[in-house]
Coordinates of C-alpha atoms in Angstrom, one line a residue:
H16 CA 128.5 77.6 103.2
A17 CA 125.9 76.9 100.5
S18 CA 128.4 75.3 98.1
N19 CA 129.6 72.8 100.6
C20 CA 126.1 71.6 101.4
T21 CA 125.8 67.9 100.6
R22 CA 122.6 66.0 101.0
A23 CA 122.9 62.7 102.8
A24 CA 121.2 59.8 101.2
Q25 CA 117.7 59.4 102.5
P26 CA 115.8 56.1 102.8
P27 CA 112.4 56.2 101.3
L28 CA 109.6 57.0 103.7
P29 CA 107.6 54.0 104.7
D30 CA 103.9 53.8 104.0
F31 CA 102.2 55.1 107.0
P32 CA 99.0 53.8 108.4
D33 CA 97.5 57.2 108.0
S34 CA 97.7 57.5 104.2
D35 CA 95.9 60.8 104.1
T36 CA 98.6 62.7 106.1
H37 CA 101.6 60.5 105.4
T38 CA 102.8 61.2 108.9
R39 CA 103.9 59.5 112.1
T40 CA 105.4 60.5 115.3
P41 CA 108.7 58.7 116.0
S42 CA 110.4 58.5 119.3
F43 CA 113.2 60.9 120.2
K44 CA 115.6 58.1 119.7
E45 CA 114.4 57.4 116.1
S46 CA 114.5 61.0 115.2
S47 CA 118.0 61.4 116.5
E48 CA 119.1 58.6 114.2
K49 CA 118.0 60.4 111.0
P50 CA 120.8 61.4 108.6
Y51 CA 121.6 65.1 108.5
C52 CA 122.5 67.5 105.8
K53 CA 126.0 69.0 106.4
H54 CA 126.0 72.7 107.1
T55 CA 122.3 73.0 106.7
M56 CA 120.8 75.5 109.1
T57 CA 118.4 74.2 111.7
N58 CA 115.6 75.6 113.8
S59 CA 116.5 79.0 115.1
S60 CA 116.3 77.9 118.7
N61 CA 119.1 75.4 118.5
G62 CA 121.5 74.2 121.1
Y63 CA 119.7 74.1 124.4
Q64 CA 117.0 76.8 124.7
G65 CA 117.4 79.7 122.4
G66 CA 117.6 81.0 118.8
G67 CA 120.5 79.5 117.0
V68 CA 121.7 77.9 113.9
G69 CA 122.9 74.3 113.2
L70 CA 122.2 71.0 111.5
K71 CA 118.7 70.0 110.6
D72 CA 116.7 66.8 109.9
E73 CA 115.9 66.3 106.2
Y74 CA 112.3 65.7 107.4
A75 CA 112.0 68.6 109.7
P76 CA 109.5 68.9 112.5
Q77 CA 106.8 71.5 111.8
E78 CA 106.4 73.0 115.2
R79 CA 108.6 71.4 117.9
G80 CA 106.9 71.0 121.2
A81 CA 106.5 68.4 123.9
E82 CA 104.2 66.5 121.7
G83 CA 107.1 65.0 119.6
Y84 CA 107.9 65.2 115.9
G85 CA 105.9 64.9 112.8
L86 CA 107.5 63.8 109.6
V87 CA 106.6 65.4 106.3
K88 CA 106.3 63.6 103.0
N89 CA 105.8 65.2 99.6
G90 CA 105.6 68.6 101.2
K91 CA 102.4 67.8 103.1
K92 CA 102.1 69.1 106.6
S93 CA 102.2 66.8 109.5
A94 CA 99.2 65.9 111.6
D95 CA 101.3 67.1 114.6
D96 CA 101.2 70.6 113.0
A97 CA 97.6 70.8 114.3
K98 CA 98.7 69.6 117.7
S99 CA 101.3 72.5 117.8
Q100 CA 98.4 74.9 118.0
G101 CA 97.5 73.4 121.4
W102 CA 99.1 73.8 124.8
S103 CA 101.3 70.9 125.9
G104 CA 102.9 70.6 129.3
G105 CA 106.1 71.9 128.0
K106 CA 104.5 75.0 126.4
L107 CA 102.6 75.8 129.6
T108 CA 105.9 75.5 131.6
V109 CA 107.7 77.9 129.3
I110 CA 104.8 80.4 129.0
I111 CA 104.9 80.7 132.8
C112 CA 108.6 80.4 133.6
V113 CA 110.0 82.7 130.9
P114 CA 107.8 85.7 131.7
L115 CA 108.4 85.1 135.4
I116 CA 112.2 85.4 134.8
F117 CA 111.6 88.6 132.8
L118 CA 109.5 89.9 135.7
L119 CA 112.3 89.2 138.2
M120 CA 114.8 91.2 136.1
G121 CA 112.7 94.3 136.3
L122 CA 112.1 94.2 140.1
G123 CA 115.8 95.2 140.7
D124 CA 116.8 97.2 137.7
E125 CA 113.8 99.5 137.5
W126 CA 114.5 101.3 140.8
F127 CA 116.4 103.8 138.7
S128 CA 113.5 104.9 136.4
V129 CA 111.2 105.7 139.3
S130 CA 113.8 107.7 141.3
K131 CA 114.9 110.7 139.2
K132 CA 113.8 113.3 141.7
Q133 CA 115.3 111.4 144.6
I134 CA 118.6 110.7 142.8
Q135 CA 119.1 114.4 141.9
G136 CA 117.9 115.5 145.4
Y137 CA 120.4 113.2 147.2
M138 CA 123.3 113.3 144.7
V139 CA 123.2 117.0 143.9
N140 CA 126.1 116.9 141.5
V141 CA 124.2 114.7 139.0
S142 CA 123.0 116.9 136.2
S143 CA 119.9 116.2 134.1
L144 CA 122.2 115.5 131.1
T145 CA 124.1 112.9 133.1
F146 CA 120.8 111.4 134.1
K147 CA 119.8 111.2 130.5
N148 CA 123.1 109.4 129.7
M149 CA 122.3 106.8 132.3
S150 CA 119.3 105.9 130.1
S151 CA 120.8 106.3 126.6
W152 CA 124.2 104.7 127.4
Q153 CA 122.4 101.6 128.7
K154 CA 120.5 101.5 125.4
Y155 CA 123.8 101.7 123.5
A156 CA 125.0 98.6 125.5
K157 CA 121.9 96.8 124.4
I158 CA 122.3 97.8 120.8
V159 CA 125.8 96.5 120.7
L160 CA 124.9 93.2 122.4
F161 CA 121.5 92.3 120.8
L162 CA 123.0 90.6 117.8
P163 CA 125.8 88.7 119.6
G164 CA 123.3 88.0 122.3
G165 CA 121.3 85.9 119.9
F166 CA 124.3 83.8 119.3
F167 CA 125.1 83.6 123.0
V168 CA 121.7 82.0 123.2
T169 CA 122.8 79.5 120.5
W170 CA 126.0 78.6 122.2
F171 CA 124.9 78.6 125.9
G172 CA 121.2 77.8 125.5
G173 CA 118.3 80.0 126.3
G174 CA 117.9 78.9 130.0
N175 CA 121.6 79.3 130.7
M176 CA 121.7 82.7 129.0
M177 CA 118.7 83.9 131.0
A178 CA 120.5 82.9 134.2
I179 CA 123.8 84.5 133.1
A180 CA 121.9 87.7 132.1
Q181 CA 120.1 87.9 135.4
T182 CA 123.4 87.6 137.2
T183 CA 124.9 90.4 135.1
V184 CA 121.9 92.7 135.9
A185 CA 122.4 92.0 139.6
L186 CA 126.1 92.9 139.3
G187 CA 125.2 96.2 137.6
I188 CA 122.9 97.1 140.5
V189 CA 125.6 96.3 143.0
V190 CA 128.0 98.7 141.1
Q191 CA 125.3 101.4 141.4
F192 CA 124.9 100.8 145.1
F193 CA 128.6 101.6 145.8
D194 CA 128.3 104.9 144.0
V195 CA 125.4 106.3 146.1
T196 CA 127.0 109.1 148.1
P197 CA 125.9 112.8 148.3
E198 CA 129.1 114.1 146.7
S199 CA 129.2 111.6 143.7
F200 CA 128.8 112.9 140.2
G201 CA 127.1 109.6 139.2
S202 CA 129.8 107.8 137.3
G203 CA 129.2 104.6 139.2
L204 CA 125.5 104.8 138.5
L205 CA 126.3 105.3 134.8
W206 CA 128.7 102.3 134.6
G207 CA 126.2 100.2 136.6
R208 CA 123.5 101.1 134.1
I209 CA 125.8 100.0 131.2
I210 CA 126.4 96.7 132.9
T211 CA 122.7 96.1 133.5
G212 CA 122.2 97.0 129.8
V213 CA 124.5 94.1 128.8
G214 CA 122.4 91.8 130.9
K215 CA 119.1 93.0 129.7
A216 CA 120.2 92.8 126.0
C217 CA 121.0 89.1 126.5
M218 CA 117.9 88.5 128.5
M219 CA 115.6 90.1 125.9
G220 CA 117.1 87.9 123.1
A221 CA 116.9 84.8 125.2
T222 CA 113.3 85.2 126.3
E223 CA 111.9 86.1 122.9
A224 CA 113.9 83.4 121.0
T225 CA 112.9 80.7 123.5
L226 CA 109.2 81.7 123.5
Y227 CA 109.0 82.1 119.7
T228 CA 110.6 78.7 119.2
W229 CA 108.2 76.9 121.4
M230 CA 105.0 78.7 120.2
S231 CA 103.2 78.4 116.9
K232 CA 102.5 81.4 114.7
D233 CA 99.1 82.1 116.3
Q234 CA 100.4 81.6 119.8
R235 CA 103.3 84.1 119.4
P236 CA 101.2 87.3 119.9
F237 CA 100.0 85.9 123.2
A238 CA 103.6 84.9 124.2
K239 CA 104.7 88.5 123.5
G240 CA 101.8 89.7 125.5
M241 CA 102.8 87.6 128.5
L242 CA 106.3 89.2 128.4
L243 CA 104.8 92.6 128.3
G244 CA 102.5 91.7 131.2
A245 CA 105.4 90.5 133.3
G246 CA 107.2 93.7 132.6
G247 CA 104.1 95.7 133.6
I248 CA 103.8 93.9 136.9
S249 CA 107.4 94.4 137.8
Q250 CA 107.5 98.1 136.9
M251 CA 104.2 98.8 138.7
T252 CA 105.6 97.1 141.8
T253 CA 108.8 99.2 141.7
S254 CA 106.8 102.4 141.4
F255 CA 105.4 101.7 144.9
L256 CA 108.3 99.8 146.5
Y257 CA 111.2 102.2 145.9
P258 CA 109.5 105.5 146.7
A259 CA 108.3 103.9 149.9
V260 CA 111.9 103.0 150.9
I261 CA 113.7 106.0 149.5
G262 CA 111.1 108.5 150.6
R263 CA 109.0 111.1 148.8
L264 CA 110.4 114.2 150.5
E265 CA 113.8 115.2 151.5
P266 CA 115.9 113.9 153.1
Y267 CA 116.0 110.9 150.8
N268 CA 117.2 107.5 151.9
L269 CA 118.6 106.7 148.5
Y270 CA 121.3 104.5 150.0
G271 CA 118.7 102.2 151.6
G272 CA 116.6 102.1 148.4
V273 CA 119.5 101.0 146.2
A274 CA 120.5 98.5 148.8
V275 CA 117.0 97.0 148.5
A276 CA 117.4 97.0 144.7
A277 CA 120.8 95.2 144.9
G278 CA 119.3 92.6 147.3
V279 CA 116.3 92.1 145.0
G280 CA 118.6 91.7 142.0
C281 CA 120.7 89.1 143.7
M282 CA 117.6 87.1 144.8
A283 CA 116.3 87.3 141.2
A284 CA 119.5 85.8 139.9
V285 CA 119.3 82.9 142.4
M286 CA 115.6 82.3 141.5
T287 CA 116.4 82.3 137.8
W288 CA 119.1 79.7 138.2
F289 CA 116.7 77.6 140.3
I290 CA 114.0 77.8 137.6
H291 CA 116.4 77.0 134.9
C292 CA 118.0 74.0 136.7
S293 CA 114.7 72.7 138.0
Y294 CA 112.5 72.8 134.9
G295 CA 114.7 73.3 131.8
L296 CA 113.3 75.3 128.9
S297 CA 114.7 73.4 125.9
P298 CA 112.4 72.6 123.0
P299 CA 112.5 68.8 122.5
G300 CA 115.0 67.5 120.0
L301 CA 117.2 70.6 119.8
K302 CA 119.9 69.5 122.2
G303 CA 123.4 68.4 121.1
K304 CA 123.2 69.6 117.4
K305 CA 126.1 71.4 115.8
R306 CA 125.8 75.2 115.4
M307 CA 127.2 77.4 112.7
G308 CA 129.5 80.3 113.4
F309 CA 128.5 84.0 113.5
T310 CA 129.9 84.8 110.0
E311 CA 128.3 81.7 108.4
A312 CA 124.9 82.5 109.8
F313 CA 125.2 86.2 108.9
S314 CA 126.2 85.3 105.4
C315 CA 123.2 83.0 105.0
T316 CA 120.9 85.7 106.3
M317 CA 122.2 88.2 103.7
N318 CA 121.7 85.6 101.0
W319 CA 118.2 85.0 102.1
M320 CA 117.4 88.7 102.1
L321 CA 118.7 89.1 98.6
S322 CA 116.7 86.2 97.3
H323 CA 113.5 87.3 99.0
P324 CA 112.9 90.9 97.9
K325 CA 109.1 90.9 98.6
A326 CA 109.6 89.6 102.1
M327 CA 112.2 92.3 102.6
I328 CA 109.7 95.0 101.6
H329 CA 107.5 93.7 104.4
L330 CA 110.4 93.6 106.9
T331 CA 111.7 97.1 105.9
M332 CA 108.3 98.6 106.5
F333 CA 107.9 96.8 109.8
W334 CA 111.4 98.1 110.8
L335 CA 110.4 101.7 109.9
I336 CA 107.3 101.4 112.0
T337 CA 109.3 99.9 114.8
A338 CA 111.8 102.8 114.7
F339 CA 109.1 105.5 115.1
T340 CA 106.9 103.6 117.5
E341 CA 109.8 102.8 119.8
A342 CA 111.0 106.4 119.7
C343 CA 107.5 107.4 120.8
W344 CA 107.3 104.9 123.6
G345 CA 110.8 104.1 124.8
A346 CA 112.6 107.5 124.6
P347 CA 110.4 109.2 127.2
K348 CA 111.1 106.5 129.8
V349 CA 113.6 108.8 131.5
E350 CA 110.9 111.3 132.3
Y351 CA 107.6 109.4 132.5
Q352 CA 107.3 109.6 136.3
S353 CA 108.2 113.2 136.8
L354 CA 106.0 114.2 133.9
F355 CA 102.9 112.4 135.1
V356 CA 103.5 113.4 138.7
G357 CA 103.8 117.0 137.5
W358 CA 100.1 116.9 136.7
N359 CA 99.5 116.5 140.5
P360 CA 97.1 113.5 140.1
L361 CA 95.7 111.4 143.0
A362 CA 97.9 108.5 144.1
Q363 CA 101.1 109.9 142.7
D364 CA 103.2 106.9 143.4
M365 CA 101.0 104.9 141.0
F366 CA 101.9 107.2 138.2
G367 CA 105.6 106.3 138.2
K368 CA 104.8 103.2 136.1
V369 CA 101.1 103.1 135.7
H370 CA 101.5 103.3 131.9
K371 CA 103.6 100.1 131.9
F372 CA 101.1 98.4 134.3
I373 CA 98.1 99.2 132.2
Q374 CA 99.9 98.3 129.0
G375 CA 101.4 95.1 130.5
M376 CA 98.1 93.9 132.0
S377 CA 96.2 94.3 128.8
A378 CA 98.9 92.9 126.5
P379 CA 98.2 89.1 127.1
F380 CA 94.5 89.5 126.5
I381 CA 95.1 91.6 123.3
G382 CA 97.7 89.2 122.1
Y383 CA 95.5 86.1 122.7
F384 CA 92.5 87.7 121.0
F385 CA 94.5 89.0 118.0
G386 CA 96.2 85.6 117.6
K387 CA 93.0 83.4 117.9
Y388 CA 89.8 85.3 117.3
L389 CA 90.4 88.4 115.2
P390 CA 88.2 87.8 112.1
F391 CA 90.5 89.8 109.7
D392 CA 94.2 90.4 109.1
R393 CA 95.5 92.0 112.3
L394 CA 97.8 94.3 110.2
Y395 CA 94.8 96.5 109.5
L396 CA 94.8 97.6 113.1
L397 CA 98.4 98.8 112.9
P398 CA 97.7 102.5 112.0
L399 CA 95.7 102.8 115.2
S400 CA 98.9 102.2 117.2
G401 CA 100.6 105.4 116.0
L402 CA 97.3 107.4 116.1
F403 CA 96.6 106.4 119.7
M404 CA 100.1 107.1 120.9
G405 CA 100.7 110.3 118.9
G406 CA 97.3 111.6 119.8
A407 CA 97.9 110.9 123.6
W408 CA 101.2 112.7 123.6
G409 CA 99.6 115.6 121.7
A410 CA 96.9 115.9 124.2
I411 CA 99.4 115.9 127.1
Y412 CA 101.4 118.6 125.2
M413 CA 98.3 120.7 124.9
Q414 CA 97.7 120.1 128.6
W415 CA 94.0 119.3 127.9
G416 CA 92.4 118.7 131.3
L417 CA 95.2 120.2 133.4
E418 CA 92.8 122.9 134.6
L419 CA 90.3 120.5 136.0
E420 CA 89.9 119.5 139.7
Q421 CA 92.3 116.9 140.9
F422 CA 90.0 113.9 140.6
S423 CA 88.8 114.8 137.1
R424 CA 92.4 115.7 136.1
T425 CA 93.5 112.2 137.3
V426 CA 90.8 110.5 135.2
V427 CA 91.8 112.5 132.1
L428 CA 95.5 111.6 132.6
L429 CA 94.6 108.0 133.0
V430 CA 92.7 108.1 129.7
Y431 CA 95.8 109.4 127.9
I432 CA 97.9 106.8 129.5
I433 CA 95.5 104.0 128.5
F434 CA 95.7 105.2 124.9
L435 CA 99.5 105.2 125.1
G436 CA 99.5 101.6 126.4
L437 CA 96.8 100.4 124.0
G438 CA 98.7 101.8 121.1
Y439 CA 102.0 100.2 122.1
N440 CA 100.2 96.9 122.7
I441 CA 98.7 96.9 119.2
F442 CA 102.2 97.5 117.8
C443 CA 103.9 94.8 119.9
V444 CA 101.5 91.9 119.3
I445 CA 101.4 92.7 115.5
V446 CA 104.9 93.8 114.6
F447 CA 107.3 92.0 116.9
P448 CA 106.1 88.4 116.0
K449 CA 106.2 89.3 112.3
S450 CA 110.0 89.0 112.2
A451 CA 109.5 85.4 113.2
D452 CA 106.5 84.8 110.9
L453 CA 108.2 86.2 107.8
T454 CA 111.6 84.4 108.1
P455 CA 112.7 80.8 108.5
K456 CA 113.3 79.8 112.1
E457 CA 116.9 79.2 111.1
L458 CA 117.4 83.0 110.9
H459 CA 115.5 84.1 114.0
A460 CA 118.8 84.5 115.9
I461 CA 119.7 87.4 113.6
V462 CA 116.4 88.9 112.5
I463 CA 114.8 89.2 115.9
P464 CA 117.7 91.1 117.3
M465 CA 117.7 93.4 114.2
S466 CA 114.3 94.6 115.2
M467 CA 115.5 95.3 118.8
I468 CA 118.6 97.1 117.5
I469 CA 116.4 99.4 115.2
G470 CA 114.0 100.2 118.0
H471 CA 116.6 101.0 120.6
S472 CA 118.7 103.0 118.1
A473 CA 115.6 105.1 117.3
Q474 CA 115.1 105.8 121.0
N475 CA 118.7 106.9 121.4
V476 CA 118.4 109.3 118.4
I477 CA 115.5 111.0 120.2
L478 CA 117.4 111.0 123.6
D479 CA 120.7 112.3 122.2
V480 CA 119.5 114.6 119.4
F481 CA 116.4 116.2 121.0
M482 CA 115.9 115.3 124.7
G483 CA 119.5 115.8 125.8
P484 CA 119.9 119.4 124.5
N485 CA 116.4 120.3 125.8
M486 CA 117.3 119.0 129.3
K487 CA 120.6 120.9 129.2
A488 CA 118.9 124.1 128.1
A489 CA 116.4 123.8 130.9
D490 CA 119.1 123.3 133.6
A491 CA 121.0 126.3 132.2
A492 CA 117.9 128.5 132.3
Y493 CA 117.3 127.7 136.0
K494 CA 121.0 128.5 136.7
A495 CA 120.9 131.8 134.8
Q496 CA 117.9 132.9 136.9
G497 CA 119.7 132.0 140.1
I498 CA 117.1 129.3 140.9
R499 CA 118.0 125.9 142.3
G500 CA 116.2 123.8 139.8
K501 CA 116.5 120.9 137.3
Y502 CA 114.8 120.0 134.1
G503 CA 111.2 118.8 134.9
D504 CA 110.5 121.1 137.8
S505 CA 108.0 122.9 135.6
L506 CA 105.6 121.2 133.1
D507 CA 106.7 123.6 130.4
D508 CA 110.2 122.1 130.5
Y509 CA 108.7 119.0 128.8
N510 CA 107.0 120.8 125.9
P511 CA 109.8 120.6 123.3
N512 CA 110.1 116.8 123.9
L513 CA 106.4 116.2 124.0
K514 CA 106.1 117.6 120.5
I515 CA 108.7 115.1 119.3
F516 CA 106.9 112.2 120.9
A517 CA 103.6 113.1 119.3
L518 CA 105.2 113.6 115.9
T519 CA 107.0 110.2 116.0
G520 CA 103.7 108.4 116.8
L521 CA 101.8 110.1 114.0
I522 CA 104.6 109.3 111.5
S523 CA 104.4 105.7 112.5
A524 CA 100.6 105.7 111.7
V525 CA 101.3 107.3 108.3
I526 CA 103.9 104.6 107.4
A527 CA 101.5 101.9 108.4
M528 CA 98.8 103.3 106.2
V529 CA 101.2 103.6 103.2
F530 CA 102.3 100.0 103.8
L531 CA 98.8 98.7 103.9
S532 CA 97.5 100.7 101.0
C533 CA 100.2 100.5 98.3
A534 CA 103.5 98.9 99.6
R535 CA 102.5 95.4 100.6
P536 CA 103.4 92.9 97.9
S537 CA 101.9 89.4 98.0
L538 CA 104.3 86.7 99.3
E539 CA 102.3 83.7 97.8
D540 CA 104.9 83.1 95.1
E541 CA 108.0 83.7 97.3
P542 CA 108.5 80.7 99.7
K543 CA 110.2 81.9 102.8
E544 CA 112.4 78.7 103.3
L545 CA 116.2 78.8 102.9
K546 CA 117.6 77.8 99.6
K547 CA 120.7 75.5 99.5
K548 CA 122.8 74.3 96.6
E549 CA 123.9 70.8 95.7
N550 CA 126.1 70.6 92.6
D551 CA 125.2 74.2 91.9
Q552 CA 121.5 73.3 91.6
P553 CA 119.2 75.3 93.9
L554 CA 117.3 73.2 96.5
L555 CA 114.5 74.2 98.7
S556 CA 114.4 73.2 102.3
N557 CA 111.7 70.8 103.4
A558 CA 111.3 72.8 106.7

């Protein structure tokens, strides 16, 4: 790839009226007529709407938005770079539509995570271990598809990929619907969850790549917060919707509840296609450019990593923090509802997804504040993330406040949940955008999915190595006592897992403190741009 790169002859830049900035904003037609460098990687969100790889202008736009292009001369930043910090009509459309699409996905798929008691009460042959597999196997599907999903975004475009992903999620819910019978062992639910995992993997890559391409560095924390907010709204809605339809006490109307989920999933797919076809989500100037293949792009990523050892120290530390934080937050998803309801708080339906709602609603504000107004490096807040989450799980494990009256107990539980959500928000708005900040846009299609793969892999390690055996042991204990019961019927069933959740959060805080105190090399002398070769001489991209 690198050795075949030939630089097309470039005409000298004209003298611009604005001699201080040496910039101008050409029309789209002008910019499309600029010569290209063969096999040079382009902005990560290439093709139509997503994160991809392809050819690039020699004079690359700094931040591509609806405002147009700014050319760069002698390495000076364009005046349009300042404009990129603002909010154009295109950015406003994307910041509304993409989180809305993400919200629609959760309205159908999340029926499962608020219905553990109802599923095992109606489908009595579904064991707790099988129920755990419905969560972990979906994550395996995501892990396998995250990286190819980034390239699907390249080939099909972000908007197309979101619509295809939403349709796949709807198909998975329909498969689950046909398995809802009292005598079923849950194999259809399991396969349906795998199918929805495929769709969600592609959706997550498409939404993040599209948003990060449109937004500037300081706007990315807010964009991530908007995605989290959309997820919080959808999951809080499902925590009321599906218990109301399925029922809170036996006999459960599980068939009717999953029918509603299938209908919602299909409507979500139709609405996503409508949004995509009506508005379009493509960053200007990225249509119709050639894309590199998977192996070429992967090879270029490996070369960049080898030539940027200091940046890789940063990324490695962020990946370690991601692994432990996601294990602390994501692995317990299978039991959040039954755990919190087991405390017998007021308004129990709310506690199915209240942690996601609180976390999601606060995320856009935290992201906006961190990106725009924080007077110091936001990385210094990172240890608080693990301390808040690990401490909250530790308090729940110790059952502090469980002996109080119902109202006071509810307030105490809400405080723990707020700390869980706040800790995860701090992590999300700091760490997730860092993969985009540290690497060239040309590599986002690979680097962003790598973070997702690491996070979901860590969740599955906890699910399969710790939670699964604990669930199986609890079910066996009930059976040995001759009691009709399943894991989670008693709060003590959760204790082995709660210790693991608390430990992973605290380890994340320790890693963050080590990184900030003694393992954070300066990147000032290590430009992040891609290096190319022409006649075996190293060249530095102008991007």
